[in-house]
PDB file of C-alpha atoms in Angstrom:
ATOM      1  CA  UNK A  10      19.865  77.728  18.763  1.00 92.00           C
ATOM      2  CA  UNK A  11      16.759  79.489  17.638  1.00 95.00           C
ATOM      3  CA  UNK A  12      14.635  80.912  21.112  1.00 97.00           C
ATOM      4  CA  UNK A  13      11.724  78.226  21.407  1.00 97.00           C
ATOM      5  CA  UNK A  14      10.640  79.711  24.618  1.00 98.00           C
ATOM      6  CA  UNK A  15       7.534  82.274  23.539  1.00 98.00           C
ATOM      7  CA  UNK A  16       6.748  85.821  24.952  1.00 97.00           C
ATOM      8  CA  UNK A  17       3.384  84.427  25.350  1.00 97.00           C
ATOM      9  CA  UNK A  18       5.044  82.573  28.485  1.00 97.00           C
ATOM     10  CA  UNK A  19       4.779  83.206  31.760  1.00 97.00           C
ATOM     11  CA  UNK A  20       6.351  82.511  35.384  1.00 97.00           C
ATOM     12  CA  UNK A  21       4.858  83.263  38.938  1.00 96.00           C
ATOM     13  CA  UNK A  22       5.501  86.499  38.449  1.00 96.00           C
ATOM     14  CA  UNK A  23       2.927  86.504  35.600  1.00 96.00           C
ATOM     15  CA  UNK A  24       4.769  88.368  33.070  1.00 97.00           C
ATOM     16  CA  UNK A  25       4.910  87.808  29.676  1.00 98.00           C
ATOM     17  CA  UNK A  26       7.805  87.444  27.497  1.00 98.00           C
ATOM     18  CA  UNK A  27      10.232  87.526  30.631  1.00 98.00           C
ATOM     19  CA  UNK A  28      11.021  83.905  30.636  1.00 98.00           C
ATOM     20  CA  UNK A  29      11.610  84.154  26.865  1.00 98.00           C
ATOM     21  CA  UNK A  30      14.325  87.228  27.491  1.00 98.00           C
ATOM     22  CA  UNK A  31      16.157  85.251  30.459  1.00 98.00           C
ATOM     23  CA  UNK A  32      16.480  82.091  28.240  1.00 98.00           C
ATOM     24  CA  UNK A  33      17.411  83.487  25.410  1.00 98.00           C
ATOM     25  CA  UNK A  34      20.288  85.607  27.534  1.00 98.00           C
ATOM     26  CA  UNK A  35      20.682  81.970  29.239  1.00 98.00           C
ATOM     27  CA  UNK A  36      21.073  80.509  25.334  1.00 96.00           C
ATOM     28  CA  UNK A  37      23.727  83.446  24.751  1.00 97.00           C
ATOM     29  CA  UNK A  38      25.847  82.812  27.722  1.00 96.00           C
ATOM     30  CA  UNK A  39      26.458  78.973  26.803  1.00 94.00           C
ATOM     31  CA  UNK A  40      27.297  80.129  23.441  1.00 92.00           C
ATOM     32  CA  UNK A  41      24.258  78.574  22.001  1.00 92.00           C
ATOM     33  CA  UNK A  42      21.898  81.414  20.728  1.00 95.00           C
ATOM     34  CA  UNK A  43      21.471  81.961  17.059  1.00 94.00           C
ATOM     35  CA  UNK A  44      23.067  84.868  15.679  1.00 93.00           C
ATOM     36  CA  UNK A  45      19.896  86.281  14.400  1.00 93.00           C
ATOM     37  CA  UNK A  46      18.666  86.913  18.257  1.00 96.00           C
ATOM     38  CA  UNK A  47      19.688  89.563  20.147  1.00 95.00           C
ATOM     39  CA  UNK A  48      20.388  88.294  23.639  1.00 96.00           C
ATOM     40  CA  UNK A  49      18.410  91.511  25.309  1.00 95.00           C
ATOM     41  CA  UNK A  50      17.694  93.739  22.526  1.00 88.00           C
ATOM     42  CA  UNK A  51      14.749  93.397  21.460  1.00 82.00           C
ATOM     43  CA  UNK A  52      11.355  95.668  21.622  1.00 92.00           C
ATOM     44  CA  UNK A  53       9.890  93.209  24.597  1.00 96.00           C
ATOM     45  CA  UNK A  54      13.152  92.486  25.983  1.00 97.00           C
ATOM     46  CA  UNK A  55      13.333  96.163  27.060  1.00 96.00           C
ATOM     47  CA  UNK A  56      10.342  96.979  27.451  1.00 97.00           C
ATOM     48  CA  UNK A  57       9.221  94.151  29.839  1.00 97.00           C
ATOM     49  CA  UNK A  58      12.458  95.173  32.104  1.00 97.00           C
ATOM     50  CA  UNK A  59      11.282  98.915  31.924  1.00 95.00           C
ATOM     51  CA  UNK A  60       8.244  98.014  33.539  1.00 96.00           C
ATOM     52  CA  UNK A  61      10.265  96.438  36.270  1.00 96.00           C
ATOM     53  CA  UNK A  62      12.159  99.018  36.384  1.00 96.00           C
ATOM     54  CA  UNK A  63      15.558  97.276  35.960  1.00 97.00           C
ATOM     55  CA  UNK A  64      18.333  98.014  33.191  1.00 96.00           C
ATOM     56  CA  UNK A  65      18.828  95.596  30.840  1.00 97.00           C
ATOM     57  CA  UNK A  66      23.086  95.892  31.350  1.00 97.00           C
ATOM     58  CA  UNK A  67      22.160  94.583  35.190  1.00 97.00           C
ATOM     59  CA  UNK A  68      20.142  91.523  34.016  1.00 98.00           C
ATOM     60  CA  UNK A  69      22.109  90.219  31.504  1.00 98.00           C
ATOM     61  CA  UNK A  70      25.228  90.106  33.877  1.00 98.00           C
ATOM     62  CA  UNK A  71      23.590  88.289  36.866  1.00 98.00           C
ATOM     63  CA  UNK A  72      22.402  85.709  34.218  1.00 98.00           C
ATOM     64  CA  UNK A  73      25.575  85.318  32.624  1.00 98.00           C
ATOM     65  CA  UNK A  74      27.679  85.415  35.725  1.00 98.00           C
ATOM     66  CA  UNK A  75      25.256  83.386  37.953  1.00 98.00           C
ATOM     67  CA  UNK A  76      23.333  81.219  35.309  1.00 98.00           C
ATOM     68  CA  UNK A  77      20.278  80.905  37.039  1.00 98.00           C
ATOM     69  CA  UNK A  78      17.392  78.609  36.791  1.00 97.00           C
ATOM     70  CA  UNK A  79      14.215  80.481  35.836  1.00 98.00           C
ATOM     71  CA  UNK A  80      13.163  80.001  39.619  1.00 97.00           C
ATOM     72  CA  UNK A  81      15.920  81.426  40.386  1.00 97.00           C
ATOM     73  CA  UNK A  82      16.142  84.235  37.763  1.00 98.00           C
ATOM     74  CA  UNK A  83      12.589  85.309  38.943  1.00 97.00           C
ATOM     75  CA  UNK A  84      13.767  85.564  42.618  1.00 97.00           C
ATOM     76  CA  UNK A  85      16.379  87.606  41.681  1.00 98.00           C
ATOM     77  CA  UNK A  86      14.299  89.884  39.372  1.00 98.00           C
ATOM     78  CA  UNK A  87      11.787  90.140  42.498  1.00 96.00           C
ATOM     79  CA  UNK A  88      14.170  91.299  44.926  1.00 97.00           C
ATOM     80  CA  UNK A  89      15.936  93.875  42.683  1.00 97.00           C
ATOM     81  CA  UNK A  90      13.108  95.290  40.410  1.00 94.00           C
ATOM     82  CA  UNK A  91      10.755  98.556  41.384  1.00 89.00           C
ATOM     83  CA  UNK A  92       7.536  95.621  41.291  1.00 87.00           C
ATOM     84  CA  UNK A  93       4.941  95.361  39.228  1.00 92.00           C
ATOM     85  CA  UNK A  94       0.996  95.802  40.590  1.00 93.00           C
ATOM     86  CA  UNK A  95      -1.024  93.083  39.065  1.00 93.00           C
ATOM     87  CA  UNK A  96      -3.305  95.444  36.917  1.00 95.00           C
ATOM     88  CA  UNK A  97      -0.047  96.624  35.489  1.00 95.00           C
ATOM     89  CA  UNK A  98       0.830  92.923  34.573  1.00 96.00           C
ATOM     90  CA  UNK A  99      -2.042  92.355  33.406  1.00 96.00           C
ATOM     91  CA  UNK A 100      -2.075  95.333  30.887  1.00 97.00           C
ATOM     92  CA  UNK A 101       1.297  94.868  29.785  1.00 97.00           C
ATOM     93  CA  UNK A 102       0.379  91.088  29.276  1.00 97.00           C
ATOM     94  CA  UNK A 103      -2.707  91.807  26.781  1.00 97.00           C
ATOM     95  CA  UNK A 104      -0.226  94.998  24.729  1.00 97.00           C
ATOM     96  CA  UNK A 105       1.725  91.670  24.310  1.00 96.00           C
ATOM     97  CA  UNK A 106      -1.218  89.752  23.008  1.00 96.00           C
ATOM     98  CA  UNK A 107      -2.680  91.785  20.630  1.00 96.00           C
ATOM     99  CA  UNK A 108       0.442  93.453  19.322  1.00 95.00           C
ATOM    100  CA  UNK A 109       0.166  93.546  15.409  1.00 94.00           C
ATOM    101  CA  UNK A 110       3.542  94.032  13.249  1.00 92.00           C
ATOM    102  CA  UNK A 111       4.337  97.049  11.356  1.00 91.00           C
ATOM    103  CA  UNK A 112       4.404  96.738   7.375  1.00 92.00           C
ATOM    104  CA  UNK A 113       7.849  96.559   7.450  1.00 93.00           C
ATOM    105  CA  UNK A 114       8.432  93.871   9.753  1.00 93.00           C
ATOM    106  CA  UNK A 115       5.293  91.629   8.416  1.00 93.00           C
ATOM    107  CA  UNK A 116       6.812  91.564   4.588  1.00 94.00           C
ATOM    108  CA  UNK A 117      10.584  90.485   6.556  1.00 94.00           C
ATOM    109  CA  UNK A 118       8.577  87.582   8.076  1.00 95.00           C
ATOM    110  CA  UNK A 119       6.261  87.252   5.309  1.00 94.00           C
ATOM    111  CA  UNK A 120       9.753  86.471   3.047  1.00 94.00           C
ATOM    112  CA  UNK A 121      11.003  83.859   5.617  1.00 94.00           C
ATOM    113  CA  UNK A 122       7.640  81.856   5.382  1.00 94.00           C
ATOM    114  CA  UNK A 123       7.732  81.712   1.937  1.00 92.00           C
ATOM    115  CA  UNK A 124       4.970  84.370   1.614  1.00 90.00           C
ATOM    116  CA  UNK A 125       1.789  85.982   3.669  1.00 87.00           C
ATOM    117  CA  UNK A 126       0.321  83.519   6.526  1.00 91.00           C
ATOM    118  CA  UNK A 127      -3.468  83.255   5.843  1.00 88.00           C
ATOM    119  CA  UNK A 128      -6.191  82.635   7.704  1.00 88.00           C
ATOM    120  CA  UNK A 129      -9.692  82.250   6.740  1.00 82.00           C
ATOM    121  CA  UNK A 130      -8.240  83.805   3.715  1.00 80.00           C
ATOM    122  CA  UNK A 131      -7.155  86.885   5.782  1.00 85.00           C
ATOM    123  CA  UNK A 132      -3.415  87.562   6.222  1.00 89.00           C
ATOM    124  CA  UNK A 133      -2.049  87.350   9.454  1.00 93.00           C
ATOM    125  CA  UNK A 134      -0.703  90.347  11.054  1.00 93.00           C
ATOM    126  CA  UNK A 135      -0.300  89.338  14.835  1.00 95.00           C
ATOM    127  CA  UNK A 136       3.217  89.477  15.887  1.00 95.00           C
ATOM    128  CA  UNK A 137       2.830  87.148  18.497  1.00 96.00           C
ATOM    129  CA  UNK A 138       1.531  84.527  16.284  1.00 97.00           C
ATOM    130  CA  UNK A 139       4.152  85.282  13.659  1.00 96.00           C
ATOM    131  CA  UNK A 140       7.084  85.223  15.760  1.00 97.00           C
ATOM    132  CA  UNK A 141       6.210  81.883  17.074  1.00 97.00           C
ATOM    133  CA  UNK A 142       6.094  80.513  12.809  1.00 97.00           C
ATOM    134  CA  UNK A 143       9.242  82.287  12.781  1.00 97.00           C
ATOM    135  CA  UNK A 144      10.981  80.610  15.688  1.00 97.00           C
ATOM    136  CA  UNK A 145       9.164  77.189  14.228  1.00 97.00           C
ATOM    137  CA  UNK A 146      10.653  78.022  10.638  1.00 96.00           C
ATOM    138  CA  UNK A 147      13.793  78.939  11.303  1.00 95.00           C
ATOM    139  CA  UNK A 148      14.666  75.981  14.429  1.00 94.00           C
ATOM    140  CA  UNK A 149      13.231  73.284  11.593  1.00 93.00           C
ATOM    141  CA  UNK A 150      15.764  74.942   9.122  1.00 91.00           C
ATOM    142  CA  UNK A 151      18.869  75.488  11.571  1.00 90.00           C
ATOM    143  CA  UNK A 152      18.363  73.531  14.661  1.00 88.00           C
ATOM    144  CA  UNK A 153      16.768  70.338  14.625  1.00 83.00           C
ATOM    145  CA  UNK A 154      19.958  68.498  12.495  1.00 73.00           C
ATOM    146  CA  UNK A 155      22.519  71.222  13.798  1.00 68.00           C
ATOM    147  CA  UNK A 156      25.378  70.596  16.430  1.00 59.00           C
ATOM    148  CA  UNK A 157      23.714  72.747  19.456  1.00 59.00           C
ATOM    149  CA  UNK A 158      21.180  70.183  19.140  1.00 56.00           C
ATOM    150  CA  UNK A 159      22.837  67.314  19.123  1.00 56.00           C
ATOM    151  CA  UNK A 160      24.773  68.675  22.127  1.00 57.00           C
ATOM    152  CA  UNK A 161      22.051  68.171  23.894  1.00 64.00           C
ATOM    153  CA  UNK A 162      22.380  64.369  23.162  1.00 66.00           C
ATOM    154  CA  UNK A 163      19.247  62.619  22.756  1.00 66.00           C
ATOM    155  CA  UNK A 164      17.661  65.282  25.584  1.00 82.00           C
ATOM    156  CA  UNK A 165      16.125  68.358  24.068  1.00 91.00           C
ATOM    157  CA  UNK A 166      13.027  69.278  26.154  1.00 95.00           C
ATOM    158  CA  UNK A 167       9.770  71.012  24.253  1.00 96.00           C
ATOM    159  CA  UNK A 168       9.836  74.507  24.630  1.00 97.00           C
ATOM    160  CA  UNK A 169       6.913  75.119  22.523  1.00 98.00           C
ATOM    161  CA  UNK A 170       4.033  76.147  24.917  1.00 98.00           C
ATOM    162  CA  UNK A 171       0.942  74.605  25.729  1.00 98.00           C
ATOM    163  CA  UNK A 172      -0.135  78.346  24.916  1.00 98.00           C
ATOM    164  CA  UNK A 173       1.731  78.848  21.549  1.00 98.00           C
ATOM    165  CA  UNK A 174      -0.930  78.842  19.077  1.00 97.00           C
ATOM    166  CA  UNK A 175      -0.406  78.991  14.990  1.00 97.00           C
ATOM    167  CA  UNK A 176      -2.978  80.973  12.556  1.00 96.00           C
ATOM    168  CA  UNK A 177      -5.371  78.140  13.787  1.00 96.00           C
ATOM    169  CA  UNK A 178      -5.521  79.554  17.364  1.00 97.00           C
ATOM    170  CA  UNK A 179      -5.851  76.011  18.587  1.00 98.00           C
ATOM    171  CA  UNK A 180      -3.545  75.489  21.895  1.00 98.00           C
ATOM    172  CA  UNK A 181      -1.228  72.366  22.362  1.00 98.00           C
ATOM    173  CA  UNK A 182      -1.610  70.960  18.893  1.00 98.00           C
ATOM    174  CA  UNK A 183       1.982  73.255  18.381  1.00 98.00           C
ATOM    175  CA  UNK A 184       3.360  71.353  20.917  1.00 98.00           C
ATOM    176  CA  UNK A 185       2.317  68.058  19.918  1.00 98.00           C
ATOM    177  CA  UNK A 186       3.882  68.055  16.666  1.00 98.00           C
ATOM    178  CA  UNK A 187       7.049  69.562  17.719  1.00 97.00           C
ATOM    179  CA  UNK A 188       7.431  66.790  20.576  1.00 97.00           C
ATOM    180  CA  UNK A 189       6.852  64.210  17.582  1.00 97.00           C
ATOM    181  CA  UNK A 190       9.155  65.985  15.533  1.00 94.00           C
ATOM    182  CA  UNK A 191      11.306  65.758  18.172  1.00 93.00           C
ATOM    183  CA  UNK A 192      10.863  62.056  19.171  1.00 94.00           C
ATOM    184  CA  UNK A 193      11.342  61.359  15.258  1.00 93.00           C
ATOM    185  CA  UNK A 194      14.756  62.787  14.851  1.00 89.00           C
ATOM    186  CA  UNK A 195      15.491  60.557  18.426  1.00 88.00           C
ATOM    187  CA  UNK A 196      15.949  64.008  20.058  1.00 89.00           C
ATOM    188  CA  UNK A 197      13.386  63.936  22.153  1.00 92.00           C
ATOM    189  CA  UNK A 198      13.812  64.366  26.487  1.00 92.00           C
ATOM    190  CA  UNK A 199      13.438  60.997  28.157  1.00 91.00           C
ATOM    191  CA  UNK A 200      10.681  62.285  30.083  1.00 92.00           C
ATOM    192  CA  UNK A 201       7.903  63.206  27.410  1.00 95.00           C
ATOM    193  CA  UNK A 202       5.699  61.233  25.459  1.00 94.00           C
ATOM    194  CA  UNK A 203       5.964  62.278  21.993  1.00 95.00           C
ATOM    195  CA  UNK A 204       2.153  62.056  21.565  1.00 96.00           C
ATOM    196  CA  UNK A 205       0.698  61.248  24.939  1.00 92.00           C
ATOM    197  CA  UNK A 206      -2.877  60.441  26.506  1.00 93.00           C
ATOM    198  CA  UNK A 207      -3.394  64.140  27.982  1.00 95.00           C
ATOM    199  CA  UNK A 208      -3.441  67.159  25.905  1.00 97.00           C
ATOM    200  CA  UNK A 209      -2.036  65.673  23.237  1.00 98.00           C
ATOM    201  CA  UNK A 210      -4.743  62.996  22.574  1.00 98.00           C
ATOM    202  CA  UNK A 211      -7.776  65.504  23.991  1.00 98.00           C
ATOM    203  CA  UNK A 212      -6.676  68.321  21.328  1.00 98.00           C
ATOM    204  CA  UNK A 213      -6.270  65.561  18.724  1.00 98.00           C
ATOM    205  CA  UNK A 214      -9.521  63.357  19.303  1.00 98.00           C
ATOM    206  CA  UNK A 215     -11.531  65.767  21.273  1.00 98.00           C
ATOM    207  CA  UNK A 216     -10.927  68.926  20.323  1.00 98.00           C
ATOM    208  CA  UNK A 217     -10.077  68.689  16.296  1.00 98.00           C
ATOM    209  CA  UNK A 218     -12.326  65.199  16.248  1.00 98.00           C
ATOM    210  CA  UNK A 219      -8.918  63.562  14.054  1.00 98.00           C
ATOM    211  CA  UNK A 220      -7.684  60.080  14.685  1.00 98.00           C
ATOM    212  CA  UNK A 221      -4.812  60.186  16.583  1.00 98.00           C
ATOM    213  CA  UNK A 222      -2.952  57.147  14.630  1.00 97.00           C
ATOM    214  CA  UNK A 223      -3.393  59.025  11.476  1.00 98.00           C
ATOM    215  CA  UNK A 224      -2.019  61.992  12.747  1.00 98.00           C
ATOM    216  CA  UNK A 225       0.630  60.864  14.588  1.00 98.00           C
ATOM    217  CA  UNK A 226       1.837  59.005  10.981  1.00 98.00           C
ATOM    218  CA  UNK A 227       1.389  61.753   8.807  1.00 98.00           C
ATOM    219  CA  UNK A 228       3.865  63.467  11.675  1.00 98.00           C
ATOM    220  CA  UNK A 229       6.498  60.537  11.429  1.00 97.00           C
ATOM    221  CA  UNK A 230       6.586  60.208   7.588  1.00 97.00           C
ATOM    222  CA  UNK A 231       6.161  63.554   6.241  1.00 97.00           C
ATOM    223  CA  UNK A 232       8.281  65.384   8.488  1.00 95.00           C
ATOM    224  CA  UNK A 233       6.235  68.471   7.948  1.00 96.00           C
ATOM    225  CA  UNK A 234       6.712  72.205   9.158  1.00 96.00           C
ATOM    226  CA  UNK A 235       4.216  73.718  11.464  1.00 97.00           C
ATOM    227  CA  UNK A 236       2.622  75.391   8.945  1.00 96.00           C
ATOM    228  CA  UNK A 237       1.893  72.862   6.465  1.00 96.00           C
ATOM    229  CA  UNK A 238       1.119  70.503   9.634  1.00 98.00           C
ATOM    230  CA  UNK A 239      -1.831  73.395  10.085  1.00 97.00           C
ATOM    231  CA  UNK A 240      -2.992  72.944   6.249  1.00 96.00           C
ATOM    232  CA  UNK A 241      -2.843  68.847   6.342  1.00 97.00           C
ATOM    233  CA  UNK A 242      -5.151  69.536   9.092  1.00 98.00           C
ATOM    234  CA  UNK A 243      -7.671  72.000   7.706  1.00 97.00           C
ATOM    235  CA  UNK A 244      -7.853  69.291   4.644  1.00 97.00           C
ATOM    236  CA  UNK A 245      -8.392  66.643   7.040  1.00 98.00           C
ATOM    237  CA  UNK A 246     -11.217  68.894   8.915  1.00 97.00           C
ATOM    238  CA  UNK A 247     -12.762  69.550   5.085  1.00 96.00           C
ATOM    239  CA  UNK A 248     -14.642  72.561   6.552  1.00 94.00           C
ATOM    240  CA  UNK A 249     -15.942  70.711   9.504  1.00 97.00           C
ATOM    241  CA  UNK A 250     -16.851  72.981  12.134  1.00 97.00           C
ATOM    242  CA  UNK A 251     -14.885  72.491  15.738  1.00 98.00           C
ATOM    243  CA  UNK A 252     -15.342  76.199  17.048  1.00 97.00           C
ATOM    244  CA  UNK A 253     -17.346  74.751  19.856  1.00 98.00           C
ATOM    245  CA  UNK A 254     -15.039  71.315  20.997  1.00 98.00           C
ATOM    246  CA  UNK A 255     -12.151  74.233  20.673  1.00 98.00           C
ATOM    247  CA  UNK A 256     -13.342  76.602  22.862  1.00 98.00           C
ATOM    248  CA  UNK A 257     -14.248  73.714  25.276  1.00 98.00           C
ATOM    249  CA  UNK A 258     -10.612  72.168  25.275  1.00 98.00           C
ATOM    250  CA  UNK A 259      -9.632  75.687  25.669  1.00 98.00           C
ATOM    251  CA  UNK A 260     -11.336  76.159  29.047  1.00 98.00           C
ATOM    252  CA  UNK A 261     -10.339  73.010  30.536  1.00 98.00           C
ATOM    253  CA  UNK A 262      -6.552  73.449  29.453  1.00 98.00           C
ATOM    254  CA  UNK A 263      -5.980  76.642  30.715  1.00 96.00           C
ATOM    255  CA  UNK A 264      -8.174  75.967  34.071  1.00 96.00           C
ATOM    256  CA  UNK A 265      -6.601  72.516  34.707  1.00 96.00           C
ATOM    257  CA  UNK A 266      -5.013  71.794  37.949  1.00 95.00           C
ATOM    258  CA  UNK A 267      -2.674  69.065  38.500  1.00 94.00           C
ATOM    259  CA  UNK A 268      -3.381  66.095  40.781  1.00 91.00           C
ATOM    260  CA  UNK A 269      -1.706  65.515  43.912  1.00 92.00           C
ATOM    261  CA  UNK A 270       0.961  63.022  42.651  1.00 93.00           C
ATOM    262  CA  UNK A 271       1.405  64.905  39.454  1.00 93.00           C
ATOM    263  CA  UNK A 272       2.074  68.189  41.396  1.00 95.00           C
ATOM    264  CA  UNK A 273       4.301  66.743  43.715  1.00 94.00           C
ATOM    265  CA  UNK A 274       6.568  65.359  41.234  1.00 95.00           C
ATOM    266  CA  UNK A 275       7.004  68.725  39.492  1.00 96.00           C
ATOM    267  CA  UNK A 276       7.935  70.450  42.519  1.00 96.00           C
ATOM    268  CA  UNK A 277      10.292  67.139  43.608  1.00 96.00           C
ATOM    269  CA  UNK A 278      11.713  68.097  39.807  1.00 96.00           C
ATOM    270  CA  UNK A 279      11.717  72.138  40.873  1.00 96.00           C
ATOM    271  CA  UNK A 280      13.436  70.923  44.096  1.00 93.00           C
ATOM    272  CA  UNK A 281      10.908  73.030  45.742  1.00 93.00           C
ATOM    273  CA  UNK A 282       8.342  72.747  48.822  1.00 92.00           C
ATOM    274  CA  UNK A 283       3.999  72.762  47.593  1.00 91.00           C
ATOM    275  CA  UNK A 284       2.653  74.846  49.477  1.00 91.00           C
ATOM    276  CA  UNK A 285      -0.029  74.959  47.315  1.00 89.00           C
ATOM    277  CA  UNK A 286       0.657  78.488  45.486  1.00 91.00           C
ATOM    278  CA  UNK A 287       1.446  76.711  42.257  1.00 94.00           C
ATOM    279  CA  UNK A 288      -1.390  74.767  41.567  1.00 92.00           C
ATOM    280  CA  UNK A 289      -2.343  74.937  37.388  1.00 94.00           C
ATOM    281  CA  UNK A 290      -0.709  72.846  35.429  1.00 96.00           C
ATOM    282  CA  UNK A 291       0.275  75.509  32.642  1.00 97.00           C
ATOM    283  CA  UNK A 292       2.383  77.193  35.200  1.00 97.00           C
ATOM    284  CA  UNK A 293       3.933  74.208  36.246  1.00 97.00           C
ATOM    285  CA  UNK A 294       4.527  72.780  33.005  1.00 97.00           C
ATOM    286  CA  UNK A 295       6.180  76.326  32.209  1.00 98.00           C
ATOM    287  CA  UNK A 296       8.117  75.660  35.275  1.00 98.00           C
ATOM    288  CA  UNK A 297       9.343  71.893  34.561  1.00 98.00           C
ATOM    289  CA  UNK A 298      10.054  72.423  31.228  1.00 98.00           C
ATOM    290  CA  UNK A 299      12.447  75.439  31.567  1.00 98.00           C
ATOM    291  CA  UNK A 300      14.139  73.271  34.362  1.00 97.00           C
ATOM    292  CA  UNK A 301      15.155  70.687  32.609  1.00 96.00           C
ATOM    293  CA  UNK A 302      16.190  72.898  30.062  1.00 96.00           C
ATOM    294  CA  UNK A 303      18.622  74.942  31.850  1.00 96.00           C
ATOM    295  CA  UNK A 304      19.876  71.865  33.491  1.00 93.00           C
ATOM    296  CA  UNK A 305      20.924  70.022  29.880  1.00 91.00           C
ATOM    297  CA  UNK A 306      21.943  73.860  28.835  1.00 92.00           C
ATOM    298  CA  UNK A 307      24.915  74.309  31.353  1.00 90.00           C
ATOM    299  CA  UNK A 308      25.141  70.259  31.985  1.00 82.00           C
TER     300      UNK A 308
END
């Protein structure tokens, strides 16, 4: 299976990227990870352990002997790693933000698109952005018909961020359509709505000013990729300018905390005590999502 989580993600510990190397190592050790992946090999695989100061031979054996939840995994990584300050999380977080491909690497990803990502009729160098169309591509080609889906029976959670943006930069509207996508191929986890009333419809209506019917159809019948889900929307938008309702969505997303009831059913889900340390809902989301992930992973 391609690696939906995104090094954009984060835990509790605040670290990017770290989730995404402990599920795809989780991925590996069920015998699920695509062949393409390196299990810990990569450039922010390594690096993000370096500045824990823990060896990449020791992580990848306590997940595949002990196949922790990420709760777990964290805990682990806490009580065994050098620590991280959080002005040194913090920097390492934005060199994994702006981090821009080589040459090299952008034509390799460039030919698996189908040619240069544009926006605003500049290309698109950012590797976080282009890793994510990658992952998108390549789990639309490979994954979404393939057996290590079906294995999952009916059950595959959303692992596409709130955060995960495309060329756009717009936040949830990735995750929307994949949980459509999703919900249209009857793959879809029992507990999410494959276009809900939260994010889903404030992104849609609020943010983007679409209708959410119309969007939600074009989803269902043309089946598109992320990518040409971004330029059905640009032609819907017809140069319309939603900078402002963006940025405003924006704010509210990533400052949103969960109500009482909400919060408590995600930490009934973690199987975990609130003592009111976890209290956004991206971070909880994060949380629930990889979860119930792991759990239909080694079910």
């Amino acid at each position: 299976m391609i690696p939906l989580v995104s090094s954009v993600c984060y835990g509790p510990l605040n670290l990017c990227q770290l989730p995404r190397t402990w599920w795809k190592i989780s991925l590996n050790s069920a015998g699920c990870l695509d062949n393409e992946y390196p299990e810990c090999g990569g450039v922010l695989d390594l690096k993000v352990l370096q500045v824990l100061g823990l060896r990449s031979e020791a992580v990848v054996a306590f997940v595949h002997e002990e196949r922790p939840d990420y709760l777990s995994f964290e805990k682990w990584v806490a009580e065994n790693s050098s620590g991280v300050s959080k002005s040194d999380a913090e920097k390492w977080n934005e060199s994994v933000r702006i981090r821009v491909h080589r040459q090299e690497k952008l034509d390799d990803i460039y030919g698996t698109l189908g040619g240069a990502v544009c926006f605003n009729e500049e290309a698109v160098t950012s590797a976080m952005v282009l890793n994510r169309l990658e992952d998108w591509h390549l789990y639309c080609l490979r994954d979404i018909d393939a057996s290590p889906v079906k294995y999952w029976q009916g059950k595959v959670v959303p692992l596409i961020s709130s955060l995960d943006t495309g060329p756009m930069g717009v936040l949830q509207i990735a995750r929307t359509w994949h949980k459509v996508q999703l919900e249209t191929a009857g793959l879809l986890h029992h507990d999410y709505p494959g276009c809900g009333n939260g994010l889903d419809r404030r992104v849609i209506e609020e943010a983007l000013g679409l209708d959410r019917d119309q969007v939600v159809d074009y989803l269902t019948s043309a089946n598109p990729g992320y990518l040409e889900f971004e330029r059905w929307i640009r032609e819907q938008l017809g140069g319309r300018d939603v900078s402002e309702s963006v940025t405003e969505f924006h704010h509210f997303l990533e400052g949103r905390i969960h109500a009482d009831e909400k919060r408590a059913e995600i930490h009934a889900t973690l199987e975990r005590n609130d003592d009111g340390s976890w209290m956004k809902g991206v971070l909880l989301n994060h949380l629930e999502d990889w979860h119930l992930a792991h759990a239909q992973l080694y079910r």
